[in-house]
PDB file of C-alpha atoms in Angstrom:
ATOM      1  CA  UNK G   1      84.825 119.011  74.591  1.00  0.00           C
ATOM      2  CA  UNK G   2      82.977 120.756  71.668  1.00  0.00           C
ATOM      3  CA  UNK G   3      82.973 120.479  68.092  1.00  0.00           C
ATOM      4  CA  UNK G   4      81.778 122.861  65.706  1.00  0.00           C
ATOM      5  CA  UNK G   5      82.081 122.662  61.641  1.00  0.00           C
ATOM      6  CA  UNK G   6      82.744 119.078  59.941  1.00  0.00           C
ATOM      7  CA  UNK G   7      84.920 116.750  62.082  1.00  0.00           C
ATOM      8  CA  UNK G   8      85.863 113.460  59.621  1.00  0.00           C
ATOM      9  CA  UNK G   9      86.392 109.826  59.882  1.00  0.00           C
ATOM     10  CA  UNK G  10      84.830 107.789  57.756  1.00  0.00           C
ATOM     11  CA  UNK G  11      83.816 108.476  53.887  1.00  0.00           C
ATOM     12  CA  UNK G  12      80.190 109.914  53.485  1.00  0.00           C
ATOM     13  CA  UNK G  13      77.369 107.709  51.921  1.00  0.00           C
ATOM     14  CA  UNK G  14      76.956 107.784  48.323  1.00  0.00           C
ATOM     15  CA  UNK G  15      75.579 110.759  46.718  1.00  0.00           C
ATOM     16  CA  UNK G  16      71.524 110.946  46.528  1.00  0.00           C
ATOM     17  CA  UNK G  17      70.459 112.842  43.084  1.00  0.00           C
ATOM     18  CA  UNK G  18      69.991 115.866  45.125  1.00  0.00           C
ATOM     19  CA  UNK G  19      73.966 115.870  44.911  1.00  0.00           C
ATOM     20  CA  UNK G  20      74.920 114.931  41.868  1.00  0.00           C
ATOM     21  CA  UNK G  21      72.738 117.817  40.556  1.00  0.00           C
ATOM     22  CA  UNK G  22      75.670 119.755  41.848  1.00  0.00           C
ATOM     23  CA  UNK G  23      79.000 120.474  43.584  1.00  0.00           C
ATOM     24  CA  UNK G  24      78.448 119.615  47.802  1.00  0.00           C
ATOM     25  CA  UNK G  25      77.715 123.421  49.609  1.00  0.00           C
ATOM     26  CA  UNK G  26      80.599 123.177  52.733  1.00  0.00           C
ATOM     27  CA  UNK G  27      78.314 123.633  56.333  1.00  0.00           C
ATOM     28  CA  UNK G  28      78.629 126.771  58.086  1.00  0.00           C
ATOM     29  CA  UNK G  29      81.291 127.059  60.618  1.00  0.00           C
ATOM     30  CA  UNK G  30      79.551 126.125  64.038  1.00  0.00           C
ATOM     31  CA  UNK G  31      77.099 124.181  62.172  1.00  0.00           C
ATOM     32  CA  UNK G  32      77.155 120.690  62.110  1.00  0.00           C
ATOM     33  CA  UNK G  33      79.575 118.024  62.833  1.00  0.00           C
ATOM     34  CA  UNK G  34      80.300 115.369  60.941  1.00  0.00           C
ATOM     35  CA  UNK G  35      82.507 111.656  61.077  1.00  0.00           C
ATOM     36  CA  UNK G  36      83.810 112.703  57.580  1.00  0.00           C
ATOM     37  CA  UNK G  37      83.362 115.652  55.096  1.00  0.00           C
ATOM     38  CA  UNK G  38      85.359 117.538  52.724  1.00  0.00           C
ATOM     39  CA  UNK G  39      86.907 119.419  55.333  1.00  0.00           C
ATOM     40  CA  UNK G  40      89.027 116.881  56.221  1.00  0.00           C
ATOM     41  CA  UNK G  41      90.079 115.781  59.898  1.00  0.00           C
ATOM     42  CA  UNK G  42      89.261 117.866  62.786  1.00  0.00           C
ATOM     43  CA  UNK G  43      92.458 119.976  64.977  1.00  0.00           C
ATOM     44  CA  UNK G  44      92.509 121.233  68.299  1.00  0.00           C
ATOM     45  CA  UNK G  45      93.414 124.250  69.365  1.00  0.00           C
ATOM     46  CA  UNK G  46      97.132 123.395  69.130  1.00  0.00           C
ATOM     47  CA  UNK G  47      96.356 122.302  65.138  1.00  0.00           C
ATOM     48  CA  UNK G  48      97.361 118.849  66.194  1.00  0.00           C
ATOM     49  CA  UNK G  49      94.864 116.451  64.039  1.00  0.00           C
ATOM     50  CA  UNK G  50      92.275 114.346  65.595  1.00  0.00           C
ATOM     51  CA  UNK G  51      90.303 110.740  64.131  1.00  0.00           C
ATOM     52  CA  UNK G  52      86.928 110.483  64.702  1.00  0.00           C
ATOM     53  CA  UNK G  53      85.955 106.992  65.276  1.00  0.00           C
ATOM     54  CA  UNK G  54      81.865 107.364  66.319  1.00  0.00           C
ATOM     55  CA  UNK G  55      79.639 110.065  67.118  1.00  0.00           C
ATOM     56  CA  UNK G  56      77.243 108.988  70.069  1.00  0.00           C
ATOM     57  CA  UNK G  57      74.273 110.082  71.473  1.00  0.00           C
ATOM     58  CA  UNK G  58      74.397 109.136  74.922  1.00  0.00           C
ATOM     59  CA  UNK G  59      70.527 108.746  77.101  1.00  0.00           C
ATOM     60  CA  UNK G  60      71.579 107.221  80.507  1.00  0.00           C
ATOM     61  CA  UNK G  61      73.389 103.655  80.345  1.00  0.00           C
ATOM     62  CA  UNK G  62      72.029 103.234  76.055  1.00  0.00           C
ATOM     63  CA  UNK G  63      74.067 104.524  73.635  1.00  0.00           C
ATOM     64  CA  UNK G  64      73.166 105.713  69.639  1.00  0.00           C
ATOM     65  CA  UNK G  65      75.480 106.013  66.930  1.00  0.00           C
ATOM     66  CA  UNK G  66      75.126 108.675  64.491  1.00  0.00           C
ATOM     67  CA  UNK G  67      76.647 110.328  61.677  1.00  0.00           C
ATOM     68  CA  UNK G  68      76.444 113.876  62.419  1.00  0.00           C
ATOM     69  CA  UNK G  69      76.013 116.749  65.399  1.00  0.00           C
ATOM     70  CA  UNK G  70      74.245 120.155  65.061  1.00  0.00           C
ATOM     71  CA  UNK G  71      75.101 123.288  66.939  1.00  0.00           C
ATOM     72  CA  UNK G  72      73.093 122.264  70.352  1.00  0.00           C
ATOM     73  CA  UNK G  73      73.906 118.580  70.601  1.00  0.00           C
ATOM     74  CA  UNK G  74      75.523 116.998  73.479  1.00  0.00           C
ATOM     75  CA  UNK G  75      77.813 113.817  72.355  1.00  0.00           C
ATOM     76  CA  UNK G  76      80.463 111.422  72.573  1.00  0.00           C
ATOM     77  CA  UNK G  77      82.771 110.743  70.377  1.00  0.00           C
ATOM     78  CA  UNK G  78      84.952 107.832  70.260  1.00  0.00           C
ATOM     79  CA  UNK G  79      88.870 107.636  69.259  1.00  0.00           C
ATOM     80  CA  UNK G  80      89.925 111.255  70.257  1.00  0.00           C
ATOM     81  CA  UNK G  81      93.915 110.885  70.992  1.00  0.00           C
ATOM     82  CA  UNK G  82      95.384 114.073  72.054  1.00  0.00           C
ATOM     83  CA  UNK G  83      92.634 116.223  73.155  1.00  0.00           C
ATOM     84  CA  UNK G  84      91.703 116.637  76.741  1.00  0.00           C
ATOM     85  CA  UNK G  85      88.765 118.002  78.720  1.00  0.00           C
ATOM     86  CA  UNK G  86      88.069 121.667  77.870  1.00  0.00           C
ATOM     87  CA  UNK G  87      89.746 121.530  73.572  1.00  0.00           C
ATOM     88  CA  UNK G  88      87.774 122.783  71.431  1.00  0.00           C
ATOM     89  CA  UNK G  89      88.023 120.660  67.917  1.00  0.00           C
ATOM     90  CA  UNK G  90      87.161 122.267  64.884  1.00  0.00           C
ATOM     91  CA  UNK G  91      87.647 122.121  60.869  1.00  0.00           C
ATOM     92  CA  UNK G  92      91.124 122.943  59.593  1.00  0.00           C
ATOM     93  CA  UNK G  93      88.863 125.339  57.570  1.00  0.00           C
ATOM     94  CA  UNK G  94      87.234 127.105  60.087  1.00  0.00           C
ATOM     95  CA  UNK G  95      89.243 127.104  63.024  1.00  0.00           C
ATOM     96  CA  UNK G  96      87.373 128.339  66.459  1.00  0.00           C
ATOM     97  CA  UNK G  97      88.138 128.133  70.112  1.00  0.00           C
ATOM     98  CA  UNK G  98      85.685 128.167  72.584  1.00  0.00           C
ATOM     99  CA  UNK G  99      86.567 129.089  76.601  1.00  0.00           C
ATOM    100  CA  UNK G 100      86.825 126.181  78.551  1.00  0.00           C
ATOM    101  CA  UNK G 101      85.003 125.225  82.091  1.00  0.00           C
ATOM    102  CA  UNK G 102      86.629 126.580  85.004  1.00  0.00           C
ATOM    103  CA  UNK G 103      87.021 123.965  87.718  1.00  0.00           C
ATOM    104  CA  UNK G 104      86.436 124.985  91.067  1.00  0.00           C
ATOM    105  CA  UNK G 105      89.313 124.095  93.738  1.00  0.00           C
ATOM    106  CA  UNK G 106      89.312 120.703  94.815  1.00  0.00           C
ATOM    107  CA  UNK G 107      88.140 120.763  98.784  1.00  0.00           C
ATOM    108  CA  UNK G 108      88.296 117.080  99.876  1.00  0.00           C
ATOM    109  CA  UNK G 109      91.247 115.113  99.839  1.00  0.00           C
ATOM    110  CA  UNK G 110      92.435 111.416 100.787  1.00  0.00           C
ATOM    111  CA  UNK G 111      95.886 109.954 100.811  1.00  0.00           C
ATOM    112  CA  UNK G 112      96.126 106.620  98.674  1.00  0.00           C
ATOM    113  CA  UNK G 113      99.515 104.298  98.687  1.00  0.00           C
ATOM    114  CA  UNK G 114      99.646 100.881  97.022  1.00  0.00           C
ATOM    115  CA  UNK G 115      98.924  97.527  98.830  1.00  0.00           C
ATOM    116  CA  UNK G 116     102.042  96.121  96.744  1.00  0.00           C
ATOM    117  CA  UNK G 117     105.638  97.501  96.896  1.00  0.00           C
ATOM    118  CA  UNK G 118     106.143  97.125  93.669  1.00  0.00           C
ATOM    119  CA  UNK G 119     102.547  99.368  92.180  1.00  0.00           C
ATOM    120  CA  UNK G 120     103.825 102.606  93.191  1.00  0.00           C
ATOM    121  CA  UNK G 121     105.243 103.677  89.439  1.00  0.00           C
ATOM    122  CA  UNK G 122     101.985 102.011  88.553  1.00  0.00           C
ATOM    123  CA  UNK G 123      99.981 104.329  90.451  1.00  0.00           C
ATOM    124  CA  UNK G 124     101.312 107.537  90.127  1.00  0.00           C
ATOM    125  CA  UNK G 125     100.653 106.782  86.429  1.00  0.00           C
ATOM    126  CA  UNK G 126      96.540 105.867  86.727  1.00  0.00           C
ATOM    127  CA  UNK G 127      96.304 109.076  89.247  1.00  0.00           C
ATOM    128  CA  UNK G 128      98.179 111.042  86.534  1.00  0.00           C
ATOM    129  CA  UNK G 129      96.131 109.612  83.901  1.00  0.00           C
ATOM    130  CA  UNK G 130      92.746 110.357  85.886  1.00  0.00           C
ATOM    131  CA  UNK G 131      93.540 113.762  86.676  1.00  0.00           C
ATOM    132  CA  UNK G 132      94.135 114.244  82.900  1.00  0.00           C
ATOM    133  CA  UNK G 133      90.729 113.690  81.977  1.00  0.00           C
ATOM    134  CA  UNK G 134      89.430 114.981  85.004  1.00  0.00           C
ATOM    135  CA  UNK G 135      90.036 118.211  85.631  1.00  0.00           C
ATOM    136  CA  UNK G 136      88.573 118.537  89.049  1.00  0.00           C
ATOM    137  CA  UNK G 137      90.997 116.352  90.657  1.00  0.00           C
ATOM    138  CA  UNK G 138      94.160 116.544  91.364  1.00  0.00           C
ATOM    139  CA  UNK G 139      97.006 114.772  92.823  1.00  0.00           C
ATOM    140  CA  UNK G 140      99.895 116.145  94.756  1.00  0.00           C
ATOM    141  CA  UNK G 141     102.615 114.459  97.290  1.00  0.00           C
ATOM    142  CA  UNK G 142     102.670 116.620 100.628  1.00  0.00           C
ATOM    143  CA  UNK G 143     106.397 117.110 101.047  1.00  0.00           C
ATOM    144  CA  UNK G 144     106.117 116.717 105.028  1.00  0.00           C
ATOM    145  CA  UNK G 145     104.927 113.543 105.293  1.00  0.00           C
ATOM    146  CA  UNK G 146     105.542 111.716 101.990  1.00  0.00           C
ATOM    147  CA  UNK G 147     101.806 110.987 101.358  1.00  0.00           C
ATOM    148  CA  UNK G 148     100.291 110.800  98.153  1.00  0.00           C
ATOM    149  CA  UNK G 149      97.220 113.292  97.949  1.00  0.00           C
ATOM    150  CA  UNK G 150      93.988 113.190  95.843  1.00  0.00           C
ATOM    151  CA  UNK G 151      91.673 115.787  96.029  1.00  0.00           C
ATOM    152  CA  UNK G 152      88.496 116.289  94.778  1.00  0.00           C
ATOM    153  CA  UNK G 153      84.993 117.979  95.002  1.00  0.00           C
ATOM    154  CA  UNK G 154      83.681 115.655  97.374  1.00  0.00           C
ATOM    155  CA  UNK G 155      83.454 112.113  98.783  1.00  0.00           C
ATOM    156  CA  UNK G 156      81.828 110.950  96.497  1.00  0.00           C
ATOM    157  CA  UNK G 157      84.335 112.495  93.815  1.00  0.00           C
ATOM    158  CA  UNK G 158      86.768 110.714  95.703  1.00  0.00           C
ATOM    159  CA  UNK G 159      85.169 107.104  96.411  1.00  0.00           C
ATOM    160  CA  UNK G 160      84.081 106.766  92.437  1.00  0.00           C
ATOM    161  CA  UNK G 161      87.905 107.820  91.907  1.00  0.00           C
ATOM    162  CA  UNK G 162      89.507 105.227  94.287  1.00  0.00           C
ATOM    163  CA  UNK G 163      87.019 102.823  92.696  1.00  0.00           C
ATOM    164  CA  UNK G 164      87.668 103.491  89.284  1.00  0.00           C
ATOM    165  CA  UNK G 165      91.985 102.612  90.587  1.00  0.00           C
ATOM    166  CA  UNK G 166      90.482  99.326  91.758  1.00  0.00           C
ATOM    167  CA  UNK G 167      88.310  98.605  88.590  1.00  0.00           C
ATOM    168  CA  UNK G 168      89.823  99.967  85.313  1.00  0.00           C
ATOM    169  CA  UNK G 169      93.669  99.968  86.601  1.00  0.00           C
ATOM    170  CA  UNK G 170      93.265  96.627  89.205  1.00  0.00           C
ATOM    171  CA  UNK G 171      95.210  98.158  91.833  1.00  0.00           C
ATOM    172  CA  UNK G 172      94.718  97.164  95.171  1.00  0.00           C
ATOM    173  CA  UNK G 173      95.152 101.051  97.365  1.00  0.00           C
ATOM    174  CA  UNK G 174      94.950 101.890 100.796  1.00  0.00           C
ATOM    175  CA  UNK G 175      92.637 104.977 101.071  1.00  0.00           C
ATOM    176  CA  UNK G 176      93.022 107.282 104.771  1.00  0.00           C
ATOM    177  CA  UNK G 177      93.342 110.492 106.204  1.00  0.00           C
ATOM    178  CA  UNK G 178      95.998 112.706 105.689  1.00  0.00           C
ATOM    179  CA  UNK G 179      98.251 113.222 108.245  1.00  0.00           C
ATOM    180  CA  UNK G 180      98.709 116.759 109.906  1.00  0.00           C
ATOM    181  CA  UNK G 181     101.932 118.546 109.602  1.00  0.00           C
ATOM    182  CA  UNK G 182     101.697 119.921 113.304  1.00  0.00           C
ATOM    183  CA  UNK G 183     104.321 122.647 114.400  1.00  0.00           C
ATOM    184  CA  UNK G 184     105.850 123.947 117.401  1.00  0.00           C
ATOM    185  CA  UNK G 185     106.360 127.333 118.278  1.00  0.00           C
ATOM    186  CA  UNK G 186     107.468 129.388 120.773  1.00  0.00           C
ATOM    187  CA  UNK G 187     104.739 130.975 123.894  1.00  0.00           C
ATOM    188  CA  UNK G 188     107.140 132.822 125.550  1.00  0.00           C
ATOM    189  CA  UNK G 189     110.501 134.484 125.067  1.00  0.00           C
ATOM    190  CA  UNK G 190     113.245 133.942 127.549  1.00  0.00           C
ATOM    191  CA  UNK G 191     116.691 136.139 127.621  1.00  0.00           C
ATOM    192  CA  UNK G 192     120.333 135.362 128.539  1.00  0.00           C
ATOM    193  CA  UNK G 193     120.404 131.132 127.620  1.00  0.00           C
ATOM    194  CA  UNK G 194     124.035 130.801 127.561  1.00  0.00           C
ATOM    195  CA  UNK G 195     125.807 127.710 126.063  1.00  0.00           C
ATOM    196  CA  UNK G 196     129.160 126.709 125.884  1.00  0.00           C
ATOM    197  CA  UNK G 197     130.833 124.169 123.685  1.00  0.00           C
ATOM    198  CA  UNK G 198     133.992 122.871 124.841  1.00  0.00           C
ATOM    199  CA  UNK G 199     135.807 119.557 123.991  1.00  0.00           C
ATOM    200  CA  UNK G 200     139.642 118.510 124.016  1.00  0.00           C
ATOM    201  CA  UNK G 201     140.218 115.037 122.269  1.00  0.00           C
ATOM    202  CA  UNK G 202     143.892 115.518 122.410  1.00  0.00           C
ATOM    203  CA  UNK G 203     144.233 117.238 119.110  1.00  0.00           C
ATOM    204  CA  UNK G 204     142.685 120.743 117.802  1.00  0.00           C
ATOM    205  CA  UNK G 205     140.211 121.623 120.172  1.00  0.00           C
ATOM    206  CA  UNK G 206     136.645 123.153 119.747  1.00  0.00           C
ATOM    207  CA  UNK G 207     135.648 126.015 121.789  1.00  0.00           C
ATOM    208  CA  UNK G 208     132.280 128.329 121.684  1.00  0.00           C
ATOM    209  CA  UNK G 209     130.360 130.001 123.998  1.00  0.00           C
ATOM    210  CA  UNK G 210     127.125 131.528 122.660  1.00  0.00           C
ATOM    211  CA  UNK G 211     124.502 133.800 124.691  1.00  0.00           C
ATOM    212  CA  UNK G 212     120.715 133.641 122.820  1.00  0.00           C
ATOM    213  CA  UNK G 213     117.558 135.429 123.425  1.00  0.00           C
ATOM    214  CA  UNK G 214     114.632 133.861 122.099  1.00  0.00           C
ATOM    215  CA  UNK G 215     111.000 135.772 121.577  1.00  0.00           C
ATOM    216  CA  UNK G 216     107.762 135.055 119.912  1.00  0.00           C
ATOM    217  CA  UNK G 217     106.466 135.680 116.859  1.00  0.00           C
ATOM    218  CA  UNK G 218     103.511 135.119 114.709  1.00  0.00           C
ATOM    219  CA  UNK G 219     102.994 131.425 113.737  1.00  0.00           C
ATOM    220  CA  UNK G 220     103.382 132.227 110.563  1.00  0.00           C
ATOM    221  CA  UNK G 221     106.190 134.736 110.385  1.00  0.00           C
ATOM    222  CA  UNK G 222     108.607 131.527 110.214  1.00  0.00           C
ATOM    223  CA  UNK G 223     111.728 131.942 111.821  1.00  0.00           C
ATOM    224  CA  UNK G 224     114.324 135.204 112.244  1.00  0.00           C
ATOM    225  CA  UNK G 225     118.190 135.359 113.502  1.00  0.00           C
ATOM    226  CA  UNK G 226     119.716 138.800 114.261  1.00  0.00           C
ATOM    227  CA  UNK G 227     123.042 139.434 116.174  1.00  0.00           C
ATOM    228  CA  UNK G 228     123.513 142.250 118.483  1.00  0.00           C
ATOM    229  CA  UNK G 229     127.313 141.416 119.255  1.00  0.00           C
ATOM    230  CA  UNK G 230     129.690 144.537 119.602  1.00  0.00           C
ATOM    231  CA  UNK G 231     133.314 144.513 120.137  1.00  0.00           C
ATOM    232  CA  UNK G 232     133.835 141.877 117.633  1.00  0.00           C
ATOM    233  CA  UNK G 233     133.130 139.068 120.659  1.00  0.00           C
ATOM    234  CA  UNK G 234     132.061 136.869 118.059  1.00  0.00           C
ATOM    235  CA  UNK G 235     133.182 137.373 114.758  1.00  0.00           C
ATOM    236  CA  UNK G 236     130.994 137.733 111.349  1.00  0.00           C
ATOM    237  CA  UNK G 237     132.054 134.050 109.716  1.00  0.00           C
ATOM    238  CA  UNK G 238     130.871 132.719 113.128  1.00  0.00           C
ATOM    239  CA  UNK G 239     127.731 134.424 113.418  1.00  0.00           C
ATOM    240  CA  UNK G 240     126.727 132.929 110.882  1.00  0.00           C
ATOM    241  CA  UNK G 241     127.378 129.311 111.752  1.00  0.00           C
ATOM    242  CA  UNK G 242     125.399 130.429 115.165  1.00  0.00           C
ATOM    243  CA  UNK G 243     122.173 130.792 112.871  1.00  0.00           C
ATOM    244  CA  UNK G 244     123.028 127.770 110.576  1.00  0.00           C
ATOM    245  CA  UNK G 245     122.960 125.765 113.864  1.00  0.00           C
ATOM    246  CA  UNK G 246     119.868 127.376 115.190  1.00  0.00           C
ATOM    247  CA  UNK G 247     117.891 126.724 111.480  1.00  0.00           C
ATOM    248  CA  UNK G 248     119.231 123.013 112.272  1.00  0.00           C
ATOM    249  CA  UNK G 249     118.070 122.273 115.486  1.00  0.00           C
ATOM    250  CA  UNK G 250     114.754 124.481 115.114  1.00  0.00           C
ATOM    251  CA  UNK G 251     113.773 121.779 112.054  1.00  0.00           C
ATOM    252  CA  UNK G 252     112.994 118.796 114.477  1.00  0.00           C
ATOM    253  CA  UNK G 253     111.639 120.703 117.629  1.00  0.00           C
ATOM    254  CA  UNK G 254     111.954 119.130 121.482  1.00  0.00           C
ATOM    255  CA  UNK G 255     108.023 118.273 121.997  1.00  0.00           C
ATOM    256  CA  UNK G 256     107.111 115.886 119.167  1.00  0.00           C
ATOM    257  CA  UNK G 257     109.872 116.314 116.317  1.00  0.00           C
ATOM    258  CA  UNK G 258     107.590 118.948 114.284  1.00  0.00           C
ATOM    259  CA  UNK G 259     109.658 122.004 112.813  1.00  0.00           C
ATOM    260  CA  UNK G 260     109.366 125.301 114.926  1.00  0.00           C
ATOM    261  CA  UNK G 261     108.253 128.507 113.618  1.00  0.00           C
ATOM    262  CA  UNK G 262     107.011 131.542 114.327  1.00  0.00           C
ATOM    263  CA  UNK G 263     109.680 132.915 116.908  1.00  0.00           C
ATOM    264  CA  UNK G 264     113.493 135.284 116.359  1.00  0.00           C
ATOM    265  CA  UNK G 265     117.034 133.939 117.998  1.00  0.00           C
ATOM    266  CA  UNK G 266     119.092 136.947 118.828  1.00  0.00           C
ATOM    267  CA  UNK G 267     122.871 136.543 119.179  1.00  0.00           C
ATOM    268  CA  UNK G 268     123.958 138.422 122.249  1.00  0.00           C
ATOM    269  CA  UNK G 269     127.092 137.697 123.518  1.00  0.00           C
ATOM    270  CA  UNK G 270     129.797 134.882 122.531  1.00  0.00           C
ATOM    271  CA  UNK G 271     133.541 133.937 123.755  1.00  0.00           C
ATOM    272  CA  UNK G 272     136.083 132.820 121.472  1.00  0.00           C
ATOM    273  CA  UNK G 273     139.504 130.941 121.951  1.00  0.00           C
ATOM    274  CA  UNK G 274     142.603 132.060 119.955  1.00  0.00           C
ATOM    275  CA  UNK G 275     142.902 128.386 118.410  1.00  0.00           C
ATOM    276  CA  UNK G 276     140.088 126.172 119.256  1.00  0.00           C
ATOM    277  CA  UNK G 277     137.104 128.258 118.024  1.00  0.00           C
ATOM    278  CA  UNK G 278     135.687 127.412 114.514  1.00  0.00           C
ATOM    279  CA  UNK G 279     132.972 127.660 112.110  1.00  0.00           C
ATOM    280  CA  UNK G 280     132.166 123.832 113.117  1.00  0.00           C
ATOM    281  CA  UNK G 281     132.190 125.243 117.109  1.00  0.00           C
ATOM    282  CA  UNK G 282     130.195 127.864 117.026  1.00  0.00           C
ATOM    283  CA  UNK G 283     127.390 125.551 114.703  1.00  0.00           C
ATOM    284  CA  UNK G 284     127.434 122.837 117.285  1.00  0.00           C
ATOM    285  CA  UNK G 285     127.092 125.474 119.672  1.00  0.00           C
ATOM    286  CA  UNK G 286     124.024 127.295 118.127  1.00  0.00           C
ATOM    287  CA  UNK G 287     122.093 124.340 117.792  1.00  0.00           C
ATOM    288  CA  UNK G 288     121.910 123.089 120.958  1.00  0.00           C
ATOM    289  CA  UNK G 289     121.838 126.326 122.298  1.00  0.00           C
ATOM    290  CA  UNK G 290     118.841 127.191 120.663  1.00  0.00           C
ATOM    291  CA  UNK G 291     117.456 123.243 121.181  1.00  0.00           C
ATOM    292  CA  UNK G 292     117.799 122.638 124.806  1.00  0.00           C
ATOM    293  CA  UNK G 293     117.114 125.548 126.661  1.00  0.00           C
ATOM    294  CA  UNK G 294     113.194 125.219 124.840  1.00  0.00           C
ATOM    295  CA  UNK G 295     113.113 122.110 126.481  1.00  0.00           C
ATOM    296  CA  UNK G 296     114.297 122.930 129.750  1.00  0.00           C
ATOM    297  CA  UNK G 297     112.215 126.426 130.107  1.00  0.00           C
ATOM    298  CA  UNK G 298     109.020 123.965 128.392  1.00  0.00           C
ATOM    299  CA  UNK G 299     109.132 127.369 125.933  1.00  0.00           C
ATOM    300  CA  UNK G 300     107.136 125.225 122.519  1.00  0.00           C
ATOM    301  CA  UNK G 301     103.312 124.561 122.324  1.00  0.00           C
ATOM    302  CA  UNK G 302     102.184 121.898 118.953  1.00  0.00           C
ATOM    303  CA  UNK G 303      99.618 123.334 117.005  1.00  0.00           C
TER     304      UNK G 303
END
């Protein structure tokens, strides 16, 4: 946080004779900074007004109060509101911004949960708080597994963190590794996995039959449905329920549960019934079409 020009709080000492020989000469812009001058209260960069309360010199654990800055001095000052890390605050008179630090990306992170049930709202609210005035962490919920992520430049960075939650908040958190969200893919393709979907429960009927080839892809090219179904064998409204229950039963895959990615479903071939075949069929169908036969033909690898 800089300052530069006269930042105000409290009413200046009285004048020496030096002064009242005549009217007080306003410092430079960049100059000095002040707890109170005639430039009135210091803004931000958004021209939102800040209060002063003490100007500190800071030398290790001691502290110094004084009543004014020059252009060089490194600070503290005491009762700042609404500026964060990187605002530049200024005189309404001379308004300046400077370019704030860049903060490199954050390459350690722990996951953190409350001991209590009922210091979750509390935490999220410290960790939001202390990423706020420290720009170097950050704090993000992985939407796999639900944990609550803060990163940081190191462990260190991260242990003074978790302490500070412990000290200055008095929450009691668990601090551990973040889980992996592993994935399964396909390492080989396989052609002609037929499935058919028949039940009669004595009133409309369901009836699909669905023919799939399934291929590799990249493990990060996510996952691709095409139909190559002529004659109208299966029509258009069902294809697509074929690859809505493909997407369904590729999100929990047969190994350990983990989504499956990186391979392409092609719709080959299909049968239909004149009154038992559905949208709701042909879903059923597709998924454990798609499902089953990578467990039976041991098709997925976790990575």
């Amino acid at each position: 946080m800089s300052s530069s020009a006269e930042t105000a709080t409290r009413p200046p000492p009285a004048s020496s004779s030096s002064d009242a020989a005549g009217p007080h000469k306003p410092e430079p812009a960049g100059g000095r900074s002040r707890t109170e001058g005639a430039a009135g209260r210091p803004t931000d960069r958004r021209g939102r007004t800040e209060r002063i309360g003490r100007i500190l010199r800071v030398r290790a654990d001691r502290q110094t109060e004084t009543d004014r800055a020059t252009a060089g001095d490194i600070v503290a000052v005491a009762g700042v509101k609404a500026a964060r890390a990187g605002a530049t605050l200024c005189a309404p008179g001379a308004p300046l911004v400077l370019e704030p630090p860049v903060t490199a990306s954050p390459v350690v992170s722990v996951a953190v949960e409350p001991r209590g049930s009922g210091d979750a709202d509390r935490l999220a609210t410290a960790l939001a708080r202390m990423a706020d005035e420290d720009p170097s962490l950050s704090v993000r919920t992985d939407p796999e597994t639900g944990q609550t992520l803060l990163s940081g430049m190191g462990e260190l960075h991260l242990e003074v963190a978790v302490e500070r939650l412990r000290r200055d908040h008095r929450l009691d958190v668990a601090v551990g590794r973040p889980r992996v969200a592993y994935r399964e893919t396909v390492v080989r393709g396989v052609s002609g996995l037929l499935y058919r979907h028949v039940k009669q429960d004595g009133g409309a009927g369901q009836f699909a039959h669905v023919m799939l080839d399934v291929e590799p892809l990249e493990h990060d090219a996510g996952f691709e449905f095409r139909s190559t179904v002529t004659g109208g064998r299966v029509p258009r409204e069902y294809v697509g329920a074929v690859e809505a229950g493909c997407r369904d039963a590729l999100a929990a895959g047969p190994l350990g549960g983990h989504p499956v990615t990186g391979l392409r479903v092609t719709l080959t071939d299909g049968a239909t019934h004149p009154k038992d075949s559905s949208e709701m069929a042909f879903r059923t169908a597709g998924g454990p079409g798609a499902r089953g036969r990578l467990t039976a033909f041991w098709l997925t690898a976790i990575y």
